[in-house]
JSON list of C-alpha atoms in Angstrom, two decimals:
[
{"chain": "W", "resi": 172, "resn": "MET", "atom": "CA", "xyz": [1.27, 22.78, -14.81]},
{"chain": "W", "resi": 173, "resn": "GLN", "atom": "CA", "xyz": [0.17, 19.21, -14.08]},
{"chain": "W", "resi": 174, "resn": "SER", "atom": "CA", "xyz": [-1.60, 17.71, -17.16]},
{"chain": "W", "resi": 175, "resn": "ARG", "atom": "CA", "xyz": [-5.14, 16.14, -16.73]},
{"chain": "W", "resi": 176, "resn": "ALA", "atom": "CA", "xyz": [-3.75, 12.57, -17.96]},
{"chain": "W", "resi": 177, "resn": "SER", "atom": "CA", "xyz": [-1.29, 12.58, -14.89]},
{"chain": "W", "resi": 178, "resn": "ILE", "atom": "CA", "xyz": [-3.95, 13.41, -12.33]},
{"chain": "W", "resi": 179, "resn": "SER", "atom": "CA", "xyz": [-5.11, 10.18, -10.49]},
{"chain": "W", "resi": 180, "resn": "ALA", "atom": "CA", "xyz": [-8.93, 9.44, -11.23]},
{"chain": "W", "resi": 181, "resn": "LEU", "atom": "CA", "xyz": [-9.30, 7.83, -7.81]},
{"chain": "W", "resi": 182, "resn": "PRO", "atom": "CA", "xyz": [-7.93, 9.57, -4.48]},
{"chain": "W", "resi": 183, "resn": "LEU", "atom": "CA", "xyz": [-5.03, 7.90, -2.72]},
{"chain": "W", "resi": 184, "resn": "TRP", "atom": "CA", "xyz": [-6.75, 7.92, 0.85]},
{"chain": "W", "resi": 185, "resn": "LEU", "atom": "CA", "xyz": [-9.48, 5.72, -0.65]},
{"chain": "W", "resi": 186, "resn": "LYS", "atom": "CA", "xyz": [-6.81, 3.20, -2.03]},
{"chain": "W", "resi": 187, "resn": "VAL", "atom": "CA", "xyz": [-5.21, 3.14, 1.34]},
{"chain": "W", "resi": 188, "resn": "LEU", "atom": "CA", "xyz": [-8.27, 3.07, 3.30]},
{"chain": "W", "resi": 189, "resn": "TYR", "atom": "CA", "xyz": [-9.78, 0.39, 1.24]},
{"chain": "W", "resi": 190, "resn": "THR", "atom": "CA", "xyz": [-6.60, -1.69, 1.16]},
{"chain": "W", "resi": 191, "resn": "LEU", "atom": "CA", "xyz": [-6.44, -1.59, 4.86]},
{"chain": "W", "resi": 192, "resn": "PHE", "atom": "CA", "xyz": [-10.08, -2.65, 5.25]},
{"chain": "W", "resi": 193, "resn": "VAL", "atom": "CA", "xyz": [-9.57, -5.79, 3.04]},
{"chain": "W", "resi": 194, "resn": "THR", "atom": "CA", "xyz": [-6.34, -6.53, 4.90]},
{"chain": "W", "resi": 195, "resn": "LEU", "atom": "CA", "xyz": [-8.33, -6.69, 7.98]},
{"chain": "W", "resi": 196, "resn": "LEU", "atom": "CA", "xyz": [-11.23, -8.57, 6.73]},
{"chain": "W", "resi": 197, "resn": "VAL", "atom": "CA", "xyz": [-9.55, -11.39, 4.93]},
{"chain": "W", "resi": 198, "resn": "PRO", "atom": "CA", "xyz": [-8.02, -13.09, 8.22]},
{"chain": "W", "resi": 199, "resn": "VAL", "atom": "CA", "xyz": [-11.13, -12.53, 10.12]},
{"chain": "W", "resi": 200, "resn": "TYR", "atom": "CA", "xyz": [-13.33, -14.04, 7.33]},
{"chain": "W", "resi": 201, "resn": "TRP", "atom": "CA", "xyz": [-10.90, -16.90, 6.79]},
{"chain": "W", "resi": 202, "resn": "GLN", "atom": "CA", "xyz": [-10.81, -17.81, 10.37]},
{"chain": "W", "resi": 203, "resn": "HIS", "atom": "CA", "xyz": [-14.56, -17.56, 10.99]},
{"chain": "W", "resi": 204, "resn": "TYR", "atom": "CA", "xyz": [-15.90, -18.82, 7.57]},
{"chain": "W", "resi": 205, "resn": "GLY", "atom": "CA", "xyz": [-13.21, -20.62, 5.99]},
{"chain": "W", "resi": 206, "resn": "PRO", "atom": "CA", "xyz": [-11.46, -19.96, 2.65]},
{"chain": "W", "resi": 207, "resn": "ALA", "atom": "CA", "xyz": [-14.35, -21.20, 0.44]},
{"chain": "W", "resi": 208, "resn": "ASN", "atom": "CA", "xyz": [-16.39, -18.21, 1.72]},
{"chain": "W", "resi": 209, "resn": "PHE", "atom": "CA", "xyz": [-14.33, -15.97, -0.52]},
{"chain": "W", "resi": 210, "resn": "LEU", "atom": "CA", "xyz": [-16.20, -17.47, -3.68]},
{"chain": "W", "resi": 211, "resn": "TRP", "atom": "CA", "xyz": [-19.24, -15.52, -2.79]},
{"chain": "W", "resi": 212, "resn": "GLY", "atom": "CA", "xyz": [-19.88, -12.63, -5.29]},
{"chain": "W", "resi": 213, "resn": "SER", "atom": "CA", "xyz": [-19.57, -10.18, -2.82]},
{"chain": "W", "resi": 214, "resn": "ASP", "atom": "CA", "xyz": [-16.21, -11.25, -1.52]},
{"chain": "W", "resi": 215, "resn": "ILE", "atom": "CA", "xyz": [-15.01, -11.53, -5.07]},
{"chain": "W", "resi": 216, "resn": "ALA", "atom": "CA", "xyz": [-16.01, -8.01, -5.49]},
{"chain": "W", "resi": 217, "resn": "LEU", "atom": "CA", "xyz": [-14.07, -6.93, -2.82]},
{"chain": "W", "resi": 218, "resn": "PHE", "atom": "CA", "xyz": [-10.76, -8.18, -4.43]},
{"chain": "W", "resi": 219, "resn": "MET", "atom": "CA", "xyz": [-11.74, -6.99, -7.81]},
{"chain": "W", "resi": 220, "resn": "ILE", "atom": "CA", "xyz": [-12.57, -3.52, -6.60]},
{"chain": "W", "resi": 221, "resn": "LEU", "atom": "CA", "xyz": [-9.24, -3.58, -4.72]},
{"chain": "W", "resi": 222, "resn": "ALA", "atom": "CA", "xyz": [-7.34, -4.29, -8.06]},
{"chain": "W", "resi": 223, "resn": "GLY", "atom": "CA", "xyz": [-9.51, -1.79, -9.82]},
{"chain": "W", "resi": 224, "resn": "ILE", "atom": "CA", "xyz": [-8.83, 0.98, -7.47]},
{"chain": "W", "resi": 225, "resn": "TRP", "atom": "CA", "xyz": [-5.11, 0.54, -7.64]},
{"chain": "W", "resi": 226, "resn": "ILE", "atom": "CA", "xyz": [-4.90, 0.24, -11.57]},
{"chain": "W", "resi": 227, "resn": "GLU", "atom": "CA", "xyz": [-7.80, 2.69, -12.01]},
{"chain": "W", "resi": 228, "resn": "SER", "atom": "CA", "xyz": [-9.27, 0.27, -14.65]},
{"chain": "W", "resi": 229, "resn": "ALA", "atom": "CA", "xyz": [-12.94, 0.50, -15.25]},
{"chain": "W", "resi": 230, "resn": "LEU", "atom": "CA", "xyz": [-13.21, -3.26, -16.21]},
{"chain": "W", "resi": 231, "resn": "PRO", "atom": "CA", "xyz": [-13.09, -4.61, -12.77]},
{"chain": "W", "resi": 232, "resn": "PHE", "atom": "CA", "xyz": [-15.73, -2.08, -11.51]},
{"chain": "W", "resi": 233, "resn": "SER", "atom": "CA", "xyz": [-17.87, -2.79, -14.48]},
{"chain": "W", "resi": 234, "resn": "MET", "atom": "CA", "xyz": [-17.83, -6.55, -14.00]},
{"chain": "W", "resi": 235, "resn": "MET", "atom": "CA", "xyz": [-18.64, -6.36, -10.40]},
{"chain": "W", "resi": 236, "resn": "ALA", "atom": "CA", "xyz": [-21.51, -3.91, -10.99]},
{"chain": "W", "resi": 237, "resn": "LEU", "atom": "CA", "xyz": [-23.09, -6.57, -13.20]},
{"chain": "W", "resi": 238, "resn": "ALA", "atom": "CA", "xyz": [-22.41, -9.30, -10.57]},
{"chain": "W", "resi": 239, "resn": "VAL", "atom": "CA", "xyz": [-23.27, -7.66, -7.41]},
{"chain": "W", "resi": 240, "resn": "LEU", "atom": "CA", "xyz": [-25.03, -4.41, -7.80]},
{"chain": "W", "resi": 241, "resn": "ILE", "atom": "CA", "xyz": [-28.62, -5.82, -7.61]},
{"chain": "W", "resi": 242, "resn": "PRO", "atom": "CA", "xyz": [-27.77, -8.67, -5.06]},
{"chain": "W", "resi": 243, "resn": "GLU", "atom": "CA", "xyz": [-26.07, -5.95, -2.70]},
{"chain": "W", "resi": 244, "resn": "LEU", "atom": "CA", "xyz": [-29.15, -3.73, -3.05]},
{"chain": "W", "resi": 245, "resn": "VAL", "atom": "CA", "xyz": [-31.42, -6.76, -2.16]},
{"chain": "W", "resi": 246, "resn": "TRP", "atom": "CA", "xyz": [-28.99, -7.47, 0.83]},
{"chain": "W", "resi": 247, "resn": "THR", "atom": "CA", "xyz": [-29.39, -3.84, 1.94]},
{"chain": "W", "resi": 248, "resn": "ALA", "atom": "CA", "xyz": [-33.20, -3.94, 1.65]},
{"chain": "W", "resi": 249, "resn": "ASP", "atom": "CA", "xyz": [-33.33, -7.32, 3.59]},
{"chain": "W", "resi": 250, "resn": "PHE", "atom": "CA", "xyz": [-30.89, -6.01, 6.30]},
{"chain": "W", "resi": 251, "resn": "LEU", "atom": "CA", "xyz": [-32.91, -2.76, 6.91]},
{"chain": "W", "resi": 252, "resn": "ALA", "atom": "CA", "xyz": [-36.05, -4.60, 6.86]},
{"chain": "W", "resi": 253, "resn": "ARG", "atom": "CA", "xyz": [-34.98, -6.90, 9.60]},
{"chain": "W", "resi": 254, "resn": "LEU", "atom": "CA", "xyz": [-33.14, -4.01, 11.57]},
{"chain": "W", "resi": 255, "resn": "LEU", "atom": "CA", "xyz": [-36.16, -1.41, 11.39]},
{"chain": "W", "resi": 256, "resn": "LEU", "atom": "CA", "xyz": [-39.24, -3.64, 10.79]},
{"chain": "W", "resi": 257, "resn": "GLY", "atom": "CA", "xyz": [-38.14, -6.97, 12.47]},
{"chain": "W", "resi": 258, "resn": "PHE", "atom": "CA", "xyz": [-39.03, -8.62, 9.20]},
{"chain": "W", "resi": 259, "resn": "ASP", "atom": "CA", "xyz": [-37.64, -12.24, 9.33]},
{"chain": "W", "resi": 260, "resn": "PRO", "atom": "CA", "xyz": [-38.70, -14.52, 6.21]},
{"chain": "W", "resi": 261, "resn": "GLN", "atom": "CA", "xyz": [-38.25, -18.10, 7.41]},
{"chain": "W", "resi": 262, "resn": "THR", "atom": "CA", "xyz": [-37.67, -19.42, 3.87]},
{"chain": "W", "resi": 263, "resn": "PHE", "atom": "CA", "xyz": [-34.93, -16.83, 2.98]},
{"chain": "W", "resi": 264, "resn": "ARG", "atom": "CA", "xyz": [-31.71, -16.71, 5.25]},
{"chain": "W", "resi": 265, "resn": "GLY", "atom": "CA", "xyz": [-30.48, -13.53, 3.67]},
{"chain": "W", "resi": 266, "resn": "THR", "atom": "CA", "xyz": [-29.11, -11.33, 6.21]},
{"chain": "W", "resi": 267, "resn": "ALA", "atom": "CA", "xyz": [-30.28, -13.41, 9.33]},
{"chain": "W", "resi": 268, "resn": "TYR", "atom": "CA", "xyz": [-26.57, -14.07, 10.12]},
{"chain": "W", "resi": 269, "resn": "MET", "atom": "CA", "xyz": [-26.21, -10.34, 11.09]},
{"chain": "W", "resi": 270, "resn": "PHE", "atom": "CA", "xyz": [-28.56, -10.70, 13.83]},
{"chain": "W", "resi": 271, "resn": "ASN", "atom": "CA", "xyz": [-27.28, -14.05, 15.23]},
{"chain": "W", "resi": 272, "resn": "ALA", "atom": "CA", "xyz": [-25.61, -13.51, 18.62]},
{"chain": "W", "resi": 273, "resn": "GLU", "atom": "CA", "xyz": [-23.88, -16.77, 18.14]},
{"chain": "W", "resi": 274, "resn": "THR", "atom": "CA", "xyz": [-21.85, -15.06, 15.33]},
{"chain": "W", "resi": 275, "resn": "PRO", "atom": "CA", "xyz": [-18.79, -12.95, 16.52]},
{"chain": "W", "resi": 276, "resn": "LEU", "atom": "CA", "xyz": [-19.46, -9.15, 16.46]},
{"chain": "W", "resi": 277, "resn": "LEU", "atom": "CA", "xyz": [-16.23, -8.46, 14.29]},
{"chain": "W", "resi": 278, "resn": "PRO", "atom": "CA", "xyz": [-17.34, -10.59, 11.34]},
{"chain": "W", "resi": 279, "resn": "ARG", "atom": "CA", "xyz": [-20.81, -9.11, 11.47]},
{"chain": "W", "resi": 280, "resn": "ALA", "atom": "CA", "xyz": [-19.42, -5.42, 11.64]},
{"chain": "W", "resi": 281, "resn": "LEU", "atom": "CA", "xyz": [-17.14, -6.11, 8.72]},
{"chain": "W", "resi": 282, "resn": "SER", "atom": "CA", "xyz": [-19.88, -7.46, 6.72]},
{"chain": "W", "resi": 283, "resn": "LEU", "atom": "CA", "xyz": [-21.47, -3.84, 6.79]},
{"chain": "W", "resi": 284, "resn": "TYR", "atom": "CA", "xyz": [-19.24, -3.35, 3.73]},
{"chain": "W", "resi": 285, "resn": "HIS", "atom": "CA", "xyz": [-22.33, -4.69, 1.71]},
{"chain": "W", "resi": 286, "resn": "LEU", "atom": "CA", "xyz": [-24.14, -1.38, 2.43]},
{"chain": "W", "resi": 287, "resn": "LEU", "atom": "CA", "xyz": [-21.23, 0.58, 0.73]},
{"chain": "W", "resi": 288, "resn": "LEU", "atom": "CA", "xyz": [-20.36, -1.50, -2.32]},
{"chain": "W", "resi": 289, "resn": "PRO", "atom": "CA", "xyz": [-23.23, -0.14, -4.57]},
{"chain": "W", "resi": 290, "resn": "VAL", "atom": "CA", "xyz": [-22.23, 3.28, -3.81]},
{"chain": "W", "resi": 291, "resn": "LEU", "atom": "CA", "xyz": [-18.62, 2.57, -4.59]},
{"chain": "W", "resi": 292, "resn": "LEU", "atom": "CA", "xyz": [-19.34, 0.93, -7.77]},
{"chain": "W", "resi": 293, "resn": "LEU", "atom": "CA", "xyz": [-21.41, 3.71, -9.06]},
{"chain": "W", "resi": 294, "resn": "TRP", "atom": "CA", "xyz": [-19.11, 6.25, -7.97]},
{"chain": "W", "resi": 295, "resn": "ALA", "atom": "CA", "xyz": [-16.20, 4.51, -9.58]},
{"chain": "W", "resi": 296, "resn": "MET", "atom": "CA", "xyz": [-17.88, 4.14, -12.85]},
{"chain": "W", "resi": 297, "resn": "GLN", "atom": "CA", "xyz": [-18.86, 7.71, -12.89]},
{"chain": "W", "resi": 298, "resn": "ARG", "atom": "CA", "xyz": [-15.17, 8.39, -12.64]},
{"chain": "W", "resi": 299, "resn": "LEU", "atom": "CA", "xyz": [-13.72, 5.72, -14.87]},
{"chain": "W", "resi": 300, "resn": "GLY", "atom": "CA", "xyz": [-16.70, 4.87, -17.17]},
{"chain": "W", "resi": 301, "resn": "TYR", "atom": "CA", "xyz": [-18.43, 1.66, -17.80]},
{"chain": "W", "resi": 302, "resn": "ASP", "atom": "CA", "xyz": [-16.31, -0.81, -19.66]},
{"chain": "W", "resi": 303, "resn": "ARG", "atom": "CA", "xyz": [-18.43, -2.57, -22.52]},
{"chain": "W", "resi": 304, "resn": "ARG", "atom": "CA", "xyz": [-16.39, -5.57, -22.30]},
{"chain": "W", "resi": 305, "resn": "ALA", "atom": "CA", "xyz": [-17.73, -6.41, -18.84]},
{"chain": "W", "resi": 306, "resn": "PHE", "atom": "CA", "xyz": [-20.62, -8.53, -19.86]},
{"chain": "W", "resi": 307, "resn": "LEU", "atom": "CA", "xyz": [-18.50, -11.15, -21.49]},
{"chain": "W", "resi": 308, "resn": "ALA", "atom": "CA", "xyz": [-15.61, -11.01, -18.92]},
{"chain": "W", "resi": 309, "resn": "GLN", "atom": "CA", "xyz": [-18.33, -11.45, -16.02]},
{"chain": "W", "resi": 310, "resn": "THR", "atom": "CA", "xyz": [-20.18, -14.25, -17.94]},
{"chain": "W", "resi": 311, "resn": "LEU", "atom": "CA", "xyz": [-16.76, -16.08, -18.33]},
{"chain": "W", "resi": 312, "resn": "LEU", "atom": "CA", "xyz": [-15.99, -15.29, -14.44]},
{"chain": "W", "resi": 313, "resn": "CYS", "atom": "CA", "xyz": [-19.44, -16.78, -13.29]},
{"chain": "W", "resi": 314, "resn": "TRP", "atom": "CA", "xyz": [-18.85, -19.97, -15.65]},
{"chain": "W", "resi": 315, "resn": "ILE", "atom": "CA", "xyz": [-15.77, -20.56, -13.44]},
{"chain": "W", "resi": 316, "resn": "VAL", "atom": "CA", "xyz": [-17.20, -19.47, -10.01]},
{"chain": "W", "resi": 317, "resn": "PHE", "atom": "CA", "xyz": [-20.51, -21.45, -10.11]},
{"chain": "W", "resi": 318, "resn": "PRO", "atom": "CA", "xyz": [-19.13, -24.94, -10.69]},
{"chain": "W", "resi": 319, "resn": "LEU", "atom": "CA", "xyz": [-16.18, -24.23, -8.28]},
{"chain": "W", "resi": 320, "resn": "SER", "atom": "CA", "xyz": [-18.70, -23.12, -5.62]},
{"chain": "W", "resi": 321, "resn": "TYR", "atom": "CA", "xyz": [-20.68, -26.25, -6.14]},
{"chain": "W", "resi": 322, "resn": "LEU", "atom": "CA", "xyz": [-17.45, -28.43, -5.66]},
{"chain": "W", "resi": 323, "resn": "VAL", "atom": "CA", "xyz": [-16.35, -26.80, -2.42]},
{"chain": "W", "resi": 324, "resn": "SER", "atom": "CA", "xyz": [-19.63, -25.74, -0.93]},
{"chain": "W", "resi": 325, "resn": "THR", "atom": "CA", "xyz": [-22.23, -27.49, 1.23]},
{"chain": "W", "resi": 326, "resn": "PRO", "atom": "CA", "xyz": [-26.03, -27.18, 1.41]},
{"chain": "W", "resi": 327, "resn": "THR", "atom": "CA", "xyz": [-25.62, -25.50, 4.55]},
{"chain": "W", "resi": 328, "resn": "ALA", "atom": "CA", "xyz": [-23.09, -22.84, 3.41]},
{"chain": "W", "resi": 329, "resn": "ASN", "atom": "CA", "xyz": [-25.02, -22.66, -0.04]},
{"chain": "W", "resi": 330, "resn": "ILE", "atom": "CA", "xyz": [-22.17, -20.42, -1.57]},
{"chain": "W", "resi": 331, "resn": "ASN", "atom": "CA", "xyz": [-23.53, -18.45, -4.47]},
{"chain": "W", "resi": 332, "resn": "TYR", "atom": "CA", "xyz": [-26.78, -20.40, -3.97]},
{"chain": "W", "resi": 333, "resn": "VAL", "atom": "CA", "xyz": [-25.65, -23.39, -6.01]},
{"chain": "W", "resi": 334, "resn": "PHE", "atom": "CA", "xyz": [-27.97, -25.53, -3.84]},
{"chain": "W", "resi": 335, "resn": "GLY", "atom": "CA", "xyz": [-31.20, -23.34, -4.31]},
{"chain": "W", "resi": 336, "resn": "PHE", "atom": "CA", "xyz": [-32.28, -19.93, -3.19]},
{"chain": "W", "resi": 337, "resn": "GLY", "atom": "CA", "xyz": [-34.21, -20.94, -0.21]},
{"chain": "W", "resi": 338, "resn": "SER", "atom": "CA", "xyz": [-33.10, -22.25, 3.22]},
{"chain": "W", "resi": 339, "resn": "GLU", "atom": "CA", "xyz": [-33.46, -25.74, 1.95]},
{"chain": "W", "resi": 340, "resn": "PRO", "atom": "CA", "xyz": [-31.72, -27.33, -1.09]},
{"chain": "W", "resi": 341, "resn": "GLN", "atom": "CA", "xyz": [-33.93, -27.09, -4.16]},
{"chain": "W", "resi": 342, "resn": "GLY", "atom": "CA", "xyz": [-35.57, -30.26, -5.22]},
{"chain": "W", "resi": 343, "resn": "TRP", "atom": "CA", "xyz": [-36.95, -29.48, -8.70]},
{"chain": "W", "resi": 344, "resn": "VAL", "atom": "CA", "xyz": [-34.02, -31.04, -10.67]},
{"chain": "W", "resi": 345, "resn": "VAL", "atom": "CA", "xyz": [-30.92, -32.81, -10.13]},
{"chain": "W", "resi": 346, "resn": "GLN", "atom": "CA", "xyz": [-28.27, -30.62, -8.43]},
{"chain": "W", "resi": 347, "resn": "GLU", "atom": "CA", "xyz": [-25.92, -30.48, -11.49]},
{"chain": "W", "resi": 348, "resn": "LEU", "atom": "CA", "xyz": [-28.81, -29.19, -13.66]},
{"chain": "W", "resi": 349, "resn": "TRP", "atom": "CA", "xyz": [-29.41, -26.50, -11.13]},
{"chain": "W", "resi": 350, "resn": "VAL", "atom": "CA", "xyz": [-25.99, -25.13, -11.46]},
{"chain": "W", "resi": 351, "resn": "LEU", "atom": "CA", "xyz": [-26.04, -25.24, -15.15]},
{"chain": "W", "resi": 352, "resn": "PHE", "atom": "CA", "xyz": [-29.33, -23.20, -14.92]},
{"chain": "W", "resi": 353, "resn": "MET", "atom": "CA", "xyz": [-27.66, -20.74, -12.65]},
{"chain": "W", "resi": 354, "resn": "MET", "atom": "CA", "xyz": [-24.77, -20.39, -15.28]},
{"chain": "W", "resi": 355, "resn": "ILE", "atom": "CA", "xyz": [-27.40, -19.61, -17.94]},
{"chain": "W", "resi": 356, "resn": "ALA", "atom": "CA", "xyz": [-29.72, -17.54, -15.84]},
{"chain": "W", "resi": 357, "resn": "PHE", "atom": "CA", "xyz": [-27.38, -15.06, -14.31]},
{"chain": "W", "resi": 358, "resn": "PRO", "atom": "CA", "xyz": [-25.79, -13.67, -17.47]},
{"chain": "W", "resi": 359, "resn": "LEU", "atom": "CA", "xyz": [-29.21, -13.68, -19.38]},
{"chain": "W", "resi": 360, "resn": "LEU", "atom": "CA", "xyz": [-31.49, -12.33, -16.62]},
{"chain": "W", "resi": 361, "resn": "LEU", "atom": "CA", "xyz": [-29.06, -10.27, -14.52]},
{"chain": "W", "resi": 362, "resn": "TYR", "atom": "CA", "xyz": [-25.94, -9.30, -16.35]},
{"chain": "W", "resi": 363, "resn": "LEU", "atom": "CA", "xyz": [-27.37, -8.68, -19.72]},
{"chain": "W", "resi": 364, "resn": "PRO", "atom": "CA", "xyz": [-30.21, -6.29, -18.61]},
{"chain": "W", "resi": 365, "resn": "LEU", "atom": "CA", "xyz": [-27.79, -4.33, -16.27]},
{"chain": "W", "resi": 366, "resn": "HIS", "atom": "CA", "xyz": [-25.27, -4.08, -19.08]},
{"chain": "W", "resi": 367, "resn": "LEU", "atom": "CA", "xyz": [-27.70, -2.48, -21.40]},
{"chain": "W", "resi": 368, "resn": "ILE", "atom": "CA", "xyz": [-28.64, 0.00, -18.74]},
{"chain": "W", "resi": 369, "resn": "LEU", "atom": "CA", "xyz": [-25.19, 0.72, -17.42]},
{"chain": "W", "resi": 370, "resn": "GLN", "atom": "CA", "xyz": [-23.67, 1.38, -20.98]},
{"chain": "W", "resi": 371, "resn": "ARG", "atom": "CA", "xyz": [-26.42, 4.14, -21.41]},
{"chain": "W", "resi": 372, "resn": "LEU", "atom": "CA", "xyz": [-25.86, 5.75, -17.96]},
{"chain": "W", "resi": 373, "resn": "PHE", "atom": "CA", "xyz": [-22.01, 5.80, -18.04]},
{"chain": "W", "resi": 374, "resn": "ARG", "atom": "CA", "xyz": [-19.56, 6.86, -20.75]},
{"chain": "W", "resi": 375, "resn": "ALA", "atom": "CA", "xyz": [-17.13, 4.38, -22.28]},
{"chain": "W", "resi": 376, "resn": "PRO", "atom": "CA", "xyz": [-13.49, 4.64, -20.54]},
{"chain": "W", "resi": 377, "resn": "ALA", "atom": "CA", "xyz": [-11.10, 6.64, -22.28]},
{"chain": "W", "resi": 378, "resn": "GLY", "atom": "CA", "xyz": [-9.65, 4.84, -25.21]},
{"chain": "W", "resi": 379, "resn": "ARG", "atom": "CA", "xyz": [-12.38, 2.26, -25.55]}
]
C-alpha cells in the first residue's frame, strides 16, 4: 500500500498544464512587453508558483500570497468593473490595456491568468500550508525588485508603480525617496497584515 508521504500533494496534470501555460506566455510577453515586464509582481509570481508546483514547497506560494493576493483581487475587481459596468477611471490605468484594441489579442488573453492566481495560491496553501518564513523572504525579495524596477523601468511602463500609483508620475517627493517609501510600505502595510491573517487561516507546512 502506498504511504501518504509518497503521494504527491499537487496533481501531475496541474504541473504539466501550468508549465505549458508559462512556456507559452514567456515568449509572447517577451516579444510584446520586453524582458523588464517580468519584474512585475504578477509575473514573478508565475515563476515562483512554477517552482512551488514542481518542488511542492509551501514557501513560494506563501511568499507570492503576500505579494500579489491583494493586488490580484484589485486587478480582478477593476477588470470586472470595466467589463461589466464600463467603469473607466482616468487616473488609474489598471486593466485598461485589456480593453485596448491596439494591444494584440493573444497577450490580452494570456493576461487572464490574473483571475486565477488568487484561487491557485489559496488552494495550494490549503494543500501545503502557509510557510511562516514567507514574510521575511518576501520582504527581502521586494527590497531587490523595487530598486531594480526603478533602474530598468520608465514612467510610461511604471513597473511595480515605482513612479507612482496614478497615470502620471508622483510629484510629492524625489523619485528615489518614493522607491524607498515603497520598500517600507509594502512589507508593513501589505505583507505583515496578510502574514498575520494567513498564519491563522492555514496550518504550518509539515516539519515547520
